[in-house]
PDB file of C-alpha atoms and ligand atoms in Angstrom:
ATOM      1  CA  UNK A 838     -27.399  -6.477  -0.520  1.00 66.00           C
ATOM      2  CA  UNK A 839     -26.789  -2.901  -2.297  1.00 65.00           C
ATOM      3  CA  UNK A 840     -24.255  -2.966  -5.606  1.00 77.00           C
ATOM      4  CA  UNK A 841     -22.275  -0.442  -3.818  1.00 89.00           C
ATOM      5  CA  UNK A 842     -18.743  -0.874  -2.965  1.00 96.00           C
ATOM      6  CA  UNK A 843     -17.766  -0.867   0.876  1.00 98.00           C
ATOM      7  CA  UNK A 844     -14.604  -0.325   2.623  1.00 98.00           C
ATOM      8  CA  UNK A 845     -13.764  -2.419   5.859  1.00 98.00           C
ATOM      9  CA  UNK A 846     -10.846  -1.510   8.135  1.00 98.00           C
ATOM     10  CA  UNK A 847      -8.693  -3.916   9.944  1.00 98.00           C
ATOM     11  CA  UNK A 848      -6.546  -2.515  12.820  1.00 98.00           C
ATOM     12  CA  UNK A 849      -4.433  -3.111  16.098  1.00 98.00           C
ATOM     13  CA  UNK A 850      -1.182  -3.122  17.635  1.00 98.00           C
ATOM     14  CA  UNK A 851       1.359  -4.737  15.999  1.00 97.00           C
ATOM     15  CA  UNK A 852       1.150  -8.990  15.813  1.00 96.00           C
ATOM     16  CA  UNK A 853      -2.638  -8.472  16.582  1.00 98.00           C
ATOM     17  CA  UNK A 854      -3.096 -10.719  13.475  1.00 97.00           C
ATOM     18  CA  UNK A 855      -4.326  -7.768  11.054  1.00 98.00           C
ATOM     19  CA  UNK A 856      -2.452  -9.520   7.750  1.00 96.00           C
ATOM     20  CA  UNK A 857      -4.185 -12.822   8.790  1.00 96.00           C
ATOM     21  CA  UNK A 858      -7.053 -11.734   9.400  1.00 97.00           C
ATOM     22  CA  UNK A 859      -7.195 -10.256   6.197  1.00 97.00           C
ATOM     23  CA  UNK A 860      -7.014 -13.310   4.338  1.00 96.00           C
ATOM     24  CA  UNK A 861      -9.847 -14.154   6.281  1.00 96.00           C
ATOM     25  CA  UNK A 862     -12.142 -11.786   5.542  1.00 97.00           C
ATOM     26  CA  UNK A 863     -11.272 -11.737   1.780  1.00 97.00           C
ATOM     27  CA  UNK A 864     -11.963 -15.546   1.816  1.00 96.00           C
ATOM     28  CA  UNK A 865     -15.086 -15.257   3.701  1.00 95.00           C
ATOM     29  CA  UNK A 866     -16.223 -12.009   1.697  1.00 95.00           C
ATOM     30  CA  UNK A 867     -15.144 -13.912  -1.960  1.00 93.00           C
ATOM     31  CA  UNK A 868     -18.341 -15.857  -2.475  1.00 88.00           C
ATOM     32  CA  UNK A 869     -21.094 -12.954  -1.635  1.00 91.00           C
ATOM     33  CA  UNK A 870     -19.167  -9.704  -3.483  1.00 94.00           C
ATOM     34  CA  UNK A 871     -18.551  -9.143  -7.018  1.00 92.00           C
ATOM     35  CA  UNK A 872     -14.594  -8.023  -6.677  1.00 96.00           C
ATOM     36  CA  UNK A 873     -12.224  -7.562  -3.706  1.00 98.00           C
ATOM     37  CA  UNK A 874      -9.001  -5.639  -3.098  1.00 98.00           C
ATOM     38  CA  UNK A 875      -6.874  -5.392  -0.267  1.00 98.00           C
ATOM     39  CA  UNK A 876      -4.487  -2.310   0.907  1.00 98.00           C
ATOM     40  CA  UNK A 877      -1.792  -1.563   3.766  1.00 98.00           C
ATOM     41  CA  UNK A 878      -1.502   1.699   5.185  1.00 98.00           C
ATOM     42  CA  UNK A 879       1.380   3.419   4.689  1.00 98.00           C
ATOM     43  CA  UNK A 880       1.278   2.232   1.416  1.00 98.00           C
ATOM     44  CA  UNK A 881      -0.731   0.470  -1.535  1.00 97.00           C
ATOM     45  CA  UNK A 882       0.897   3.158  -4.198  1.00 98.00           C
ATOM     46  CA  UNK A 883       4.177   4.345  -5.521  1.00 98.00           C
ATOM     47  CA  UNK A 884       4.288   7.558  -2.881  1.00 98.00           C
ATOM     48  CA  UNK A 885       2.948   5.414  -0.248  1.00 98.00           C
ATOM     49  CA  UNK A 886       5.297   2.575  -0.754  1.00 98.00           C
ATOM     50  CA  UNK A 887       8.012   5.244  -0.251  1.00 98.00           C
ATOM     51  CA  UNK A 888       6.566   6.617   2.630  1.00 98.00           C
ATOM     52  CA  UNK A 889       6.454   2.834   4.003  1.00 98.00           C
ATOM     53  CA  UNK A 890      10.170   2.680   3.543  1.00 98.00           C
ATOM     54  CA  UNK A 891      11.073   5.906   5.110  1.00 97.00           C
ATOM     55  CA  UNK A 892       8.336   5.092   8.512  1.00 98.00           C
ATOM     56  CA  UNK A 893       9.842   1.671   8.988  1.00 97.00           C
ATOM     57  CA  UNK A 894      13.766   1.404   8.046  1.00 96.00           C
ATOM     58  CA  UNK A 895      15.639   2.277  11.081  1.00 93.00           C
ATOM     59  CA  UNK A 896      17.852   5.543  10.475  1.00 89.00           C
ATOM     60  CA  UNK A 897      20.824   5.236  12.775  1.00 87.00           C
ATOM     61  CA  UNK A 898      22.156   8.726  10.934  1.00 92.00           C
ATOM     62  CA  UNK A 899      18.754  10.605  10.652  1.00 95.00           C
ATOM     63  CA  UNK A 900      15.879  10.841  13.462  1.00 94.00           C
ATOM     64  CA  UNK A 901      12.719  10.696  11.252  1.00 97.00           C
ATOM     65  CA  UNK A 902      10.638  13.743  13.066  1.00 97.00           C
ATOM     66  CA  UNK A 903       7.433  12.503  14.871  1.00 98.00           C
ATOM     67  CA  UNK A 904       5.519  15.715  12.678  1.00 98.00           C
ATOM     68  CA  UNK A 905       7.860  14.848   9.772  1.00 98.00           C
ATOM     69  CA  UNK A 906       6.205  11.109  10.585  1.00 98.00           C
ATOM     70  CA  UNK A 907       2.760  12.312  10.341  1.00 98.00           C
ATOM     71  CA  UNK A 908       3.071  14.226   7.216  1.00 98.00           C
ATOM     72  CA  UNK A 909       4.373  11.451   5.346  1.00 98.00           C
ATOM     73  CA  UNK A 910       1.536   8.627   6.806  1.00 98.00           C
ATOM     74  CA  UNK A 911      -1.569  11.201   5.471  1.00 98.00           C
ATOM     75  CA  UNK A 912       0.835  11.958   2.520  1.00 98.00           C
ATOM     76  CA  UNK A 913       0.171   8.401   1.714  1.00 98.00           C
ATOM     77  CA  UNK A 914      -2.811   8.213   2.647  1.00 98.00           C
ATOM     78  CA  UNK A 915      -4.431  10.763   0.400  1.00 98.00           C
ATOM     79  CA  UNK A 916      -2.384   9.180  -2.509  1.00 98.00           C
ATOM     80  CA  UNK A 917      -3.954   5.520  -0.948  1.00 98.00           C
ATOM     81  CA  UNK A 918      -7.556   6.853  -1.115  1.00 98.00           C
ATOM     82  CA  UNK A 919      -7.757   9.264  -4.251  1.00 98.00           C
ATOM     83  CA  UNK A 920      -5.817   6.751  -6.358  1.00 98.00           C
ATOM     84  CA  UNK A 921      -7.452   3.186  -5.214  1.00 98.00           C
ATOM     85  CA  UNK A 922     -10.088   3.132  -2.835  1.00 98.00           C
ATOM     86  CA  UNK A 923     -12.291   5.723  -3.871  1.00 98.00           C
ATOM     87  CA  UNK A 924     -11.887   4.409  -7.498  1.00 98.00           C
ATOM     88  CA  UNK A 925     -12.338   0.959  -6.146  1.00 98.00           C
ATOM     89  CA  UNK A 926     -15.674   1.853  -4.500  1.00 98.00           C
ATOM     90  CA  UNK A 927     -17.255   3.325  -7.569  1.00 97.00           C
ATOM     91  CA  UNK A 928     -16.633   0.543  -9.395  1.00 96.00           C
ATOM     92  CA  UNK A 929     -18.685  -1.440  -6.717  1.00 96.00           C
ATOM     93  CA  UNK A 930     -15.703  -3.717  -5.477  1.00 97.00           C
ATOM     94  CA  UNK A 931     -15.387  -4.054  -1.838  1.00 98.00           C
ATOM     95  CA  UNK A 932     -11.762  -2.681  -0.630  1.00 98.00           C
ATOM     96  CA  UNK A 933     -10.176  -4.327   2.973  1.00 98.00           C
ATOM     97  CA  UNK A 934      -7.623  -2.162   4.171  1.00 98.00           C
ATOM     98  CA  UNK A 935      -5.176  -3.251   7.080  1.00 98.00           C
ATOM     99  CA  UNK A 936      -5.016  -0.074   8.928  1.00 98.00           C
ATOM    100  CA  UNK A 937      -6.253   3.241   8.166  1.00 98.00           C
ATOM    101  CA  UNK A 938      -6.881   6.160  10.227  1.00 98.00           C
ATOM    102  CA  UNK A 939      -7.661   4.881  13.231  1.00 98.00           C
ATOM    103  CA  UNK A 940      -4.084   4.138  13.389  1.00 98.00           C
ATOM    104  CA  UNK A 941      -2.690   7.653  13.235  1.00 98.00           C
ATOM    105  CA  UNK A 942      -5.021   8.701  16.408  1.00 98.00           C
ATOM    106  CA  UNK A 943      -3.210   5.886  18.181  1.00 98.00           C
ATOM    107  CA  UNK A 944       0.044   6.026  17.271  1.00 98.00           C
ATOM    108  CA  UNK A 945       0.716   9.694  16.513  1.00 98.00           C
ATOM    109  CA  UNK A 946      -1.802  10.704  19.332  1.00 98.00           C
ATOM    110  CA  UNK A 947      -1.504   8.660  21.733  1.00 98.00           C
ATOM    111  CA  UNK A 948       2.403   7.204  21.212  1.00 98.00           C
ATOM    112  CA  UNK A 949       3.967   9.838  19.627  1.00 98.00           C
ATOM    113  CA  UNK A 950       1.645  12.467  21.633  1.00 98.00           C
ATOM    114  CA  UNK A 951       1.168  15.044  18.809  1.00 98.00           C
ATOM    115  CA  UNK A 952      -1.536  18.005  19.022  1.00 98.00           C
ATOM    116  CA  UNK A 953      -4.494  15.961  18.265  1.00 97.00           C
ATOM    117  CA  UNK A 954      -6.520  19.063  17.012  1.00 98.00           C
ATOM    118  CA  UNK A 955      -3.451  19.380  14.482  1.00 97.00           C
ATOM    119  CA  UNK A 956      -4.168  15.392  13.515  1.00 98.00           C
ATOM    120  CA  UNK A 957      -7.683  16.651  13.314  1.00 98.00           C
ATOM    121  CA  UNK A 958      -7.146  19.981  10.954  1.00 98.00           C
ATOM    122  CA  UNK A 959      -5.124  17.273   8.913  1.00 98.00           C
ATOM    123  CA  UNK A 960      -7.859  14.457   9.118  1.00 98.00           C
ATOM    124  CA  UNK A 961     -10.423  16.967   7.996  1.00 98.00           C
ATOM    125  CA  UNK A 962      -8.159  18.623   4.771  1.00 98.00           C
ATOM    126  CA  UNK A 963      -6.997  15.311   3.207  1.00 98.00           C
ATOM    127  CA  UNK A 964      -9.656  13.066   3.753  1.00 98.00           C
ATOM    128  CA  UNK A 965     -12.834  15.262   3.837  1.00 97.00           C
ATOM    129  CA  UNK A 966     -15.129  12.900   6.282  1.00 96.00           C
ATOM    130  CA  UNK A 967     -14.054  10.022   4.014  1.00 98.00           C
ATOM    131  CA  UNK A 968     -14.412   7.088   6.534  1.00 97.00           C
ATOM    132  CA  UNK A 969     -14.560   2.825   6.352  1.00 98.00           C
ATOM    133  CA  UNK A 970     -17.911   1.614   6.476  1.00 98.00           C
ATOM    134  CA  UNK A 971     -16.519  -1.435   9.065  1.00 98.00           C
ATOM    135  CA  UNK A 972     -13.629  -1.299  11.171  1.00 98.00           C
ATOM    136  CA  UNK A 973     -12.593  -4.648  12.793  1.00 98.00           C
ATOM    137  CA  UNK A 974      -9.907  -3.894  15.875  1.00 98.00           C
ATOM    138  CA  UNK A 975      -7.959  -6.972  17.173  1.00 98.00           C
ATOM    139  CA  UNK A 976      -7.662  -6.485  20.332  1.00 98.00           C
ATOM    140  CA  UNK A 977      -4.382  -7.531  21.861  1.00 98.00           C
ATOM    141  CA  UNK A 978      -2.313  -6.508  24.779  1.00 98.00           C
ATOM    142  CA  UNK A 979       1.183  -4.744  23.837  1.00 98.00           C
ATOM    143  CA  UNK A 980       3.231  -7.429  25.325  1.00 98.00           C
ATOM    144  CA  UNK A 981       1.444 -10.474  23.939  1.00 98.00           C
ATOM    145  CA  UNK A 982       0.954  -8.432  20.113  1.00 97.00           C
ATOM    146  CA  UNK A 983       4.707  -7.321  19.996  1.00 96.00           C
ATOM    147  CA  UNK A 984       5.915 -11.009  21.239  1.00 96.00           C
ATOM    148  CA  UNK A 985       4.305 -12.227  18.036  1.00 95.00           C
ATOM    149  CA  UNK A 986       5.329  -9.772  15.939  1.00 94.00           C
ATOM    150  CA  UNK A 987       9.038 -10.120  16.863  1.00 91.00           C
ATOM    151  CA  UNK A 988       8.960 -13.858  16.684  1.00 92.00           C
ATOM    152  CA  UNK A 989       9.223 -13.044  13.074  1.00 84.00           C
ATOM    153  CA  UNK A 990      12.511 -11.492  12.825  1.00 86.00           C
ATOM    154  CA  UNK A 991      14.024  -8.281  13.111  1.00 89.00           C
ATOM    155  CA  UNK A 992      12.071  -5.022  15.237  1.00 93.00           C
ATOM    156  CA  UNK A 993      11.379  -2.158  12.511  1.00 94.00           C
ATOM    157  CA  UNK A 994      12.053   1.171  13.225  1.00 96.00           C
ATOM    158  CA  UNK A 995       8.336   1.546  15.331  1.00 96.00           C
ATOM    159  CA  UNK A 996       8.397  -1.988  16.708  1.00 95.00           C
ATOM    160  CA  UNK A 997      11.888  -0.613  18.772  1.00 95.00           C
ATOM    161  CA  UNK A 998       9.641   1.858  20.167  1.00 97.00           C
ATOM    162  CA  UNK A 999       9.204   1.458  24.217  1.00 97.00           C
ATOM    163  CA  UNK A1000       6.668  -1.055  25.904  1.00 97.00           C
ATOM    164  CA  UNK A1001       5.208   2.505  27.090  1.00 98.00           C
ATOM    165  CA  UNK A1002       5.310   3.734  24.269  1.00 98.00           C
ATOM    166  CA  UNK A1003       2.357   0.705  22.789  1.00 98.00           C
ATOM    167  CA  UNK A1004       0.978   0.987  25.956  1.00 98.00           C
ATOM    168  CA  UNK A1005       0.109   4.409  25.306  1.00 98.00           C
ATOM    169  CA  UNK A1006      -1.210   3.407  21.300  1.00 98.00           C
ATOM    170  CA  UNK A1007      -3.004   0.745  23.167  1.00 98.00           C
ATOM    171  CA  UNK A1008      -4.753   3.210  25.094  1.00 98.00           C
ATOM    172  CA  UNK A1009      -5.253   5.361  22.465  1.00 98.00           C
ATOM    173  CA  UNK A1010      -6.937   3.318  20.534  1.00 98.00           C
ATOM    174  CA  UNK A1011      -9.407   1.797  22.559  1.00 98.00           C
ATOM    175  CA  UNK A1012     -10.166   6.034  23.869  1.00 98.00           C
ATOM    176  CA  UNK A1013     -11.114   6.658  19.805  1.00 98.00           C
ATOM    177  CA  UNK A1014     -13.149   3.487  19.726  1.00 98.00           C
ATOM    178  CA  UNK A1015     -15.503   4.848  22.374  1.00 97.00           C
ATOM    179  CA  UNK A1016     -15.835   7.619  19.820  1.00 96.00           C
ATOM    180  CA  UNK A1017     -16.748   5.831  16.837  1.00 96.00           C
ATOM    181  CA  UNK A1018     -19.871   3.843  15.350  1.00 93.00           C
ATOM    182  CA  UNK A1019     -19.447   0.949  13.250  1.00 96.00           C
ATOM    183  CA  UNK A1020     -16.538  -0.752  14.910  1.00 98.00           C
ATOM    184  CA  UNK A1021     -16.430  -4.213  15.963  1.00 98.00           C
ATOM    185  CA  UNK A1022     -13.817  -5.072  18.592  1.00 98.00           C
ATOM    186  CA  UNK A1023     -12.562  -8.618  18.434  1.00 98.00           C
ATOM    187  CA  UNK A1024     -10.390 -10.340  21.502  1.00 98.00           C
ATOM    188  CA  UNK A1025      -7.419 -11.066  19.408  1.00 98.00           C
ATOM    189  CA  UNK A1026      -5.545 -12.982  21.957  1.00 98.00           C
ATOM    190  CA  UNK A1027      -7.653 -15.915  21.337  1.00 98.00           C
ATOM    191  CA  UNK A1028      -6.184 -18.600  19.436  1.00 97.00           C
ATOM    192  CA  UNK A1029      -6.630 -18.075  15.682  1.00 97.00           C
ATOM    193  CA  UNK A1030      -9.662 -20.478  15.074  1.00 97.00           C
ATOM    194  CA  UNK A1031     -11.942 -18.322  17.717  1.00 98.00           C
ATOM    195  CA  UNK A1032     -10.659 -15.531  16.071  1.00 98.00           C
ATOM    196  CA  UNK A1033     -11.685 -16.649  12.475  1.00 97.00           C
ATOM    197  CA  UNK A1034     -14.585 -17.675  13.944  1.00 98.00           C
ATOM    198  CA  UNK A1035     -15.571 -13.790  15.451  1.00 98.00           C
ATOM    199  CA  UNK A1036     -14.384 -12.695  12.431  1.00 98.00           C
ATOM    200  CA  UNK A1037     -17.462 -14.874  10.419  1.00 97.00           C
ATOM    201  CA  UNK A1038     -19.620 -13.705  12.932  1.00 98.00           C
ATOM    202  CA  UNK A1039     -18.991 -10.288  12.274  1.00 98.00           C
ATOM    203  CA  UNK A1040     -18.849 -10.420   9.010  1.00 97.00           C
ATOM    204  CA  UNK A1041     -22.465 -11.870   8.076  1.00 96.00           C
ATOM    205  CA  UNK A1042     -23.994  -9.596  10.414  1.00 97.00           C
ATOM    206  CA  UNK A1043     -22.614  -6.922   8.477  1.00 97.00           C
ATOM    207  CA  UNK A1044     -23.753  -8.572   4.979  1.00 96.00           C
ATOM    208  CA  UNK A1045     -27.213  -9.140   6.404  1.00 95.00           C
ATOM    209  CA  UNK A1046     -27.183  -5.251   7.301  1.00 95.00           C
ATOM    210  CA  UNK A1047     -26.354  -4.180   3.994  1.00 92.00           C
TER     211      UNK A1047
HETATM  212  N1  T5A O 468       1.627   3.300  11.630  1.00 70.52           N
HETATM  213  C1  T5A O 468       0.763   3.019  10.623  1.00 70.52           C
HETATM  214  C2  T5A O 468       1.546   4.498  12.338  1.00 70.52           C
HETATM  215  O1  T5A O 468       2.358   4.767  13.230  1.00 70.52           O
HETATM  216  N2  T5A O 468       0.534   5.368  12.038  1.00 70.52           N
HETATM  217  C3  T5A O 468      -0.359   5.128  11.022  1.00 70.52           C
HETATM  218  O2  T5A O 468      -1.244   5.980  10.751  1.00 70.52           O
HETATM  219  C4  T5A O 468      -0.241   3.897  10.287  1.00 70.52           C
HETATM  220  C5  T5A O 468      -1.193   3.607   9.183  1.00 70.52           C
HETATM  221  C6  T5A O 468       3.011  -0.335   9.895  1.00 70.52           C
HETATM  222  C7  T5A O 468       3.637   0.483  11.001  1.00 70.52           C
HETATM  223  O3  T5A O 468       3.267   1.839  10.805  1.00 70.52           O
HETATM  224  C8  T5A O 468       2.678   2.342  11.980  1.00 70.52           C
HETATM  225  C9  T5A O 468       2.180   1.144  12.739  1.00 70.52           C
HETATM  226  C10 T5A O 468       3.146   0.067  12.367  1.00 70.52           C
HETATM  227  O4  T5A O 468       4.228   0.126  13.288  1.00 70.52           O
HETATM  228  P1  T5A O 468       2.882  -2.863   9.371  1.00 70.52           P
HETATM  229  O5  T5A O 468       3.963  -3.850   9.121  1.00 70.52           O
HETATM  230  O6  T5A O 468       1.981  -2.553   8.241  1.00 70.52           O
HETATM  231  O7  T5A O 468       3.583  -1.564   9.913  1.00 70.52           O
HETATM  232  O8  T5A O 468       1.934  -3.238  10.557  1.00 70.52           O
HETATM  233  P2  T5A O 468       2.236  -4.153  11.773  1.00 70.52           P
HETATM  234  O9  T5A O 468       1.159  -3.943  12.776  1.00 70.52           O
HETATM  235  O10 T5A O 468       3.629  -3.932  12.251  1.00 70.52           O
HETATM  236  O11 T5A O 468       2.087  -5.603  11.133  1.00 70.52           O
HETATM  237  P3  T5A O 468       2.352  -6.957  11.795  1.00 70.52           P
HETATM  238  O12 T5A O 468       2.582  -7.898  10.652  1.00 70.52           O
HETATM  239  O13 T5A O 468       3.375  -6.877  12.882  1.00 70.52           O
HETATM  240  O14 T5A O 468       1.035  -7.317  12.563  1.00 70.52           O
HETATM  241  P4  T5A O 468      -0.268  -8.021  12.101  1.00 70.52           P
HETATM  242  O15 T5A O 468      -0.487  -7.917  10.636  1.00 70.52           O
HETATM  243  O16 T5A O 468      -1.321  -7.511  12.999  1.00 70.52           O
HETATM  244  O17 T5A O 468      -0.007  -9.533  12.492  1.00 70.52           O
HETATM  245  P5  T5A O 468       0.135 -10.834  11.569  1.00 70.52           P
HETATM  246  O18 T5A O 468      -1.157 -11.217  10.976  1.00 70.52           O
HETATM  247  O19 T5A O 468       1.304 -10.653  10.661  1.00 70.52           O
HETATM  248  O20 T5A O 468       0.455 -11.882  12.730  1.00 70.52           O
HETATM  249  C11 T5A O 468       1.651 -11.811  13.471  1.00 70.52           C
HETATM  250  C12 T5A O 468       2.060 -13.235  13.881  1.00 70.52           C
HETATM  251  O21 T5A O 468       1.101 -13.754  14.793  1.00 70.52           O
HETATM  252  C13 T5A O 468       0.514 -14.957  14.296  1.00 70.52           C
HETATM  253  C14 T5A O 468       0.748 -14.936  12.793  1.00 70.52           C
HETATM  254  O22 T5A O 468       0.795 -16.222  12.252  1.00 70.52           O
HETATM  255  C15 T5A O 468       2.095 -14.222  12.710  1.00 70.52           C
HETATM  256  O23 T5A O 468       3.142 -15.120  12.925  1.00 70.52           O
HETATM  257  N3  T5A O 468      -0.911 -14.911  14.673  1.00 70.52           N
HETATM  258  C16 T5A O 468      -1.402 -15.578  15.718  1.00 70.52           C
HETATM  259  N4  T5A O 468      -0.829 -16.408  16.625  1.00 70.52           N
HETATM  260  C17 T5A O 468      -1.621 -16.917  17.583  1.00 70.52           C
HETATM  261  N5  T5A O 468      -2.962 -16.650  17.686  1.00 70.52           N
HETATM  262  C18 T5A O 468      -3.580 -15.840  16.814  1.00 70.52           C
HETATM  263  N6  T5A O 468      -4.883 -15.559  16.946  1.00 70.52           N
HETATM  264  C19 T5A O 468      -2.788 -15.259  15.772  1.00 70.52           C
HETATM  265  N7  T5A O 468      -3.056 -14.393  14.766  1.00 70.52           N
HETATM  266  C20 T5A O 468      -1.904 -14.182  14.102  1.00 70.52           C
END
């Protein structure tokens, strides 16, 4: 196995099981890598954490523009990437993000149905072909992912968002994947053993790889 850091990507709809999975993975990945950190998109640093706040508090008063939206998710992600993962990856440790980019094409694509040569102008200025080395999606329907995730309590300002409107993320995603190499699609409507399970799987084919 190289010294060099790598970056694997977690993603799905909501409740797809992205924040337990990711206790997973850093489990698994804790006795073959030298140091691990984990990040959530928006988020991870002081901007981000702002930007978090302002994406997901519901603003009876104020409609949060869907552009206005977008700015502030690569606002924090350039602030995410410059400040902590690239940093992270020189130093050799291994960085597991839940969400990243991927998510943007989905949501602000697909759901929110912005000019997706726009999201790629943007894509291409703040990131500069920076991309995860893995990306794991969950793969869960809209109606089973967003039953789990409102089990937990109150719907955030996304999560009140139309069945259509994860129906069109859903879609979305899954027309990106096609797109991309190094992705690993996992059913996440399995129960959570089987899904641990695929996870392992996954993951030592990827260590044997590298
Ligand atoms: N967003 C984000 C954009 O619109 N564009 C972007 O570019 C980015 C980066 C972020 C929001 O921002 C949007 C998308 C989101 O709306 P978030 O809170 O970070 O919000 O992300 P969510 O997807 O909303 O997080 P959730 O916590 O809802 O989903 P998870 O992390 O996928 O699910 P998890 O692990 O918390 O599990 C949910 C529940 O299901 C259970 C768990 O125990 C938990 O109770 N569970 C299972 N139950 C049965 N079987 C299994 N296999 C299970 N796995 C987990």
């Amino acid at each position: 196995m190289t010294s060099k850091g790598h970056f694997i990507v977690i993603e799905g709809l909501e409740g797809a099981g992205k924040s337990t999975a990711l206790h997973t993975i850093k489990r698994l990945l804790g006795d073959h890598v030298p140091e691990i950190i984990t990040t959530r998109e928006p988020g991870g640093t002081r901007v981000g954490e702002v930007a978090r706040h302002l994406i997901k508090e519901p603003t009876p008063d104020e409609i949060l523009d869907a552009r206005a939206e977008l700015l502030l998710l690569y606002a924090s992600r350039v602030q995410l990437v410059e400040q902590v993962i690239k940093p992270a990856l020189a130093r050799g440790c291994w960085v597991i993000g839940d969400r990243f980019e991927l998510s943007t094409w989905a949501y602000q694509g697909g759901g929110r149905k912005l000019d997706r040569e726009m999201i790629g102008h943007l894509s291409s200025f703040c990131l500069q072909n920076f991309k995860p080395d893995l990306t794991i999606f969950l793969d869960i329907s809209p109606e089973l992912g967003l039953k789990r995730a409102l089990k937990r309590g109150k719907a955030d300002r996304i999560e009140q968002e139309s069945l259509n409107f994860f129906q069109n993320v859903y879609r979305s995603y899954h027309e990106q994947l096609k797109k991309m190499n190094n992705v690993a699609i996992i059913d996440a409507s399995l129960p959570l053993p089987a899904v641990q399970n695929t996870i392992r799987q996954v993951l030592n084919a990827y260590l044997s790889a590298v």
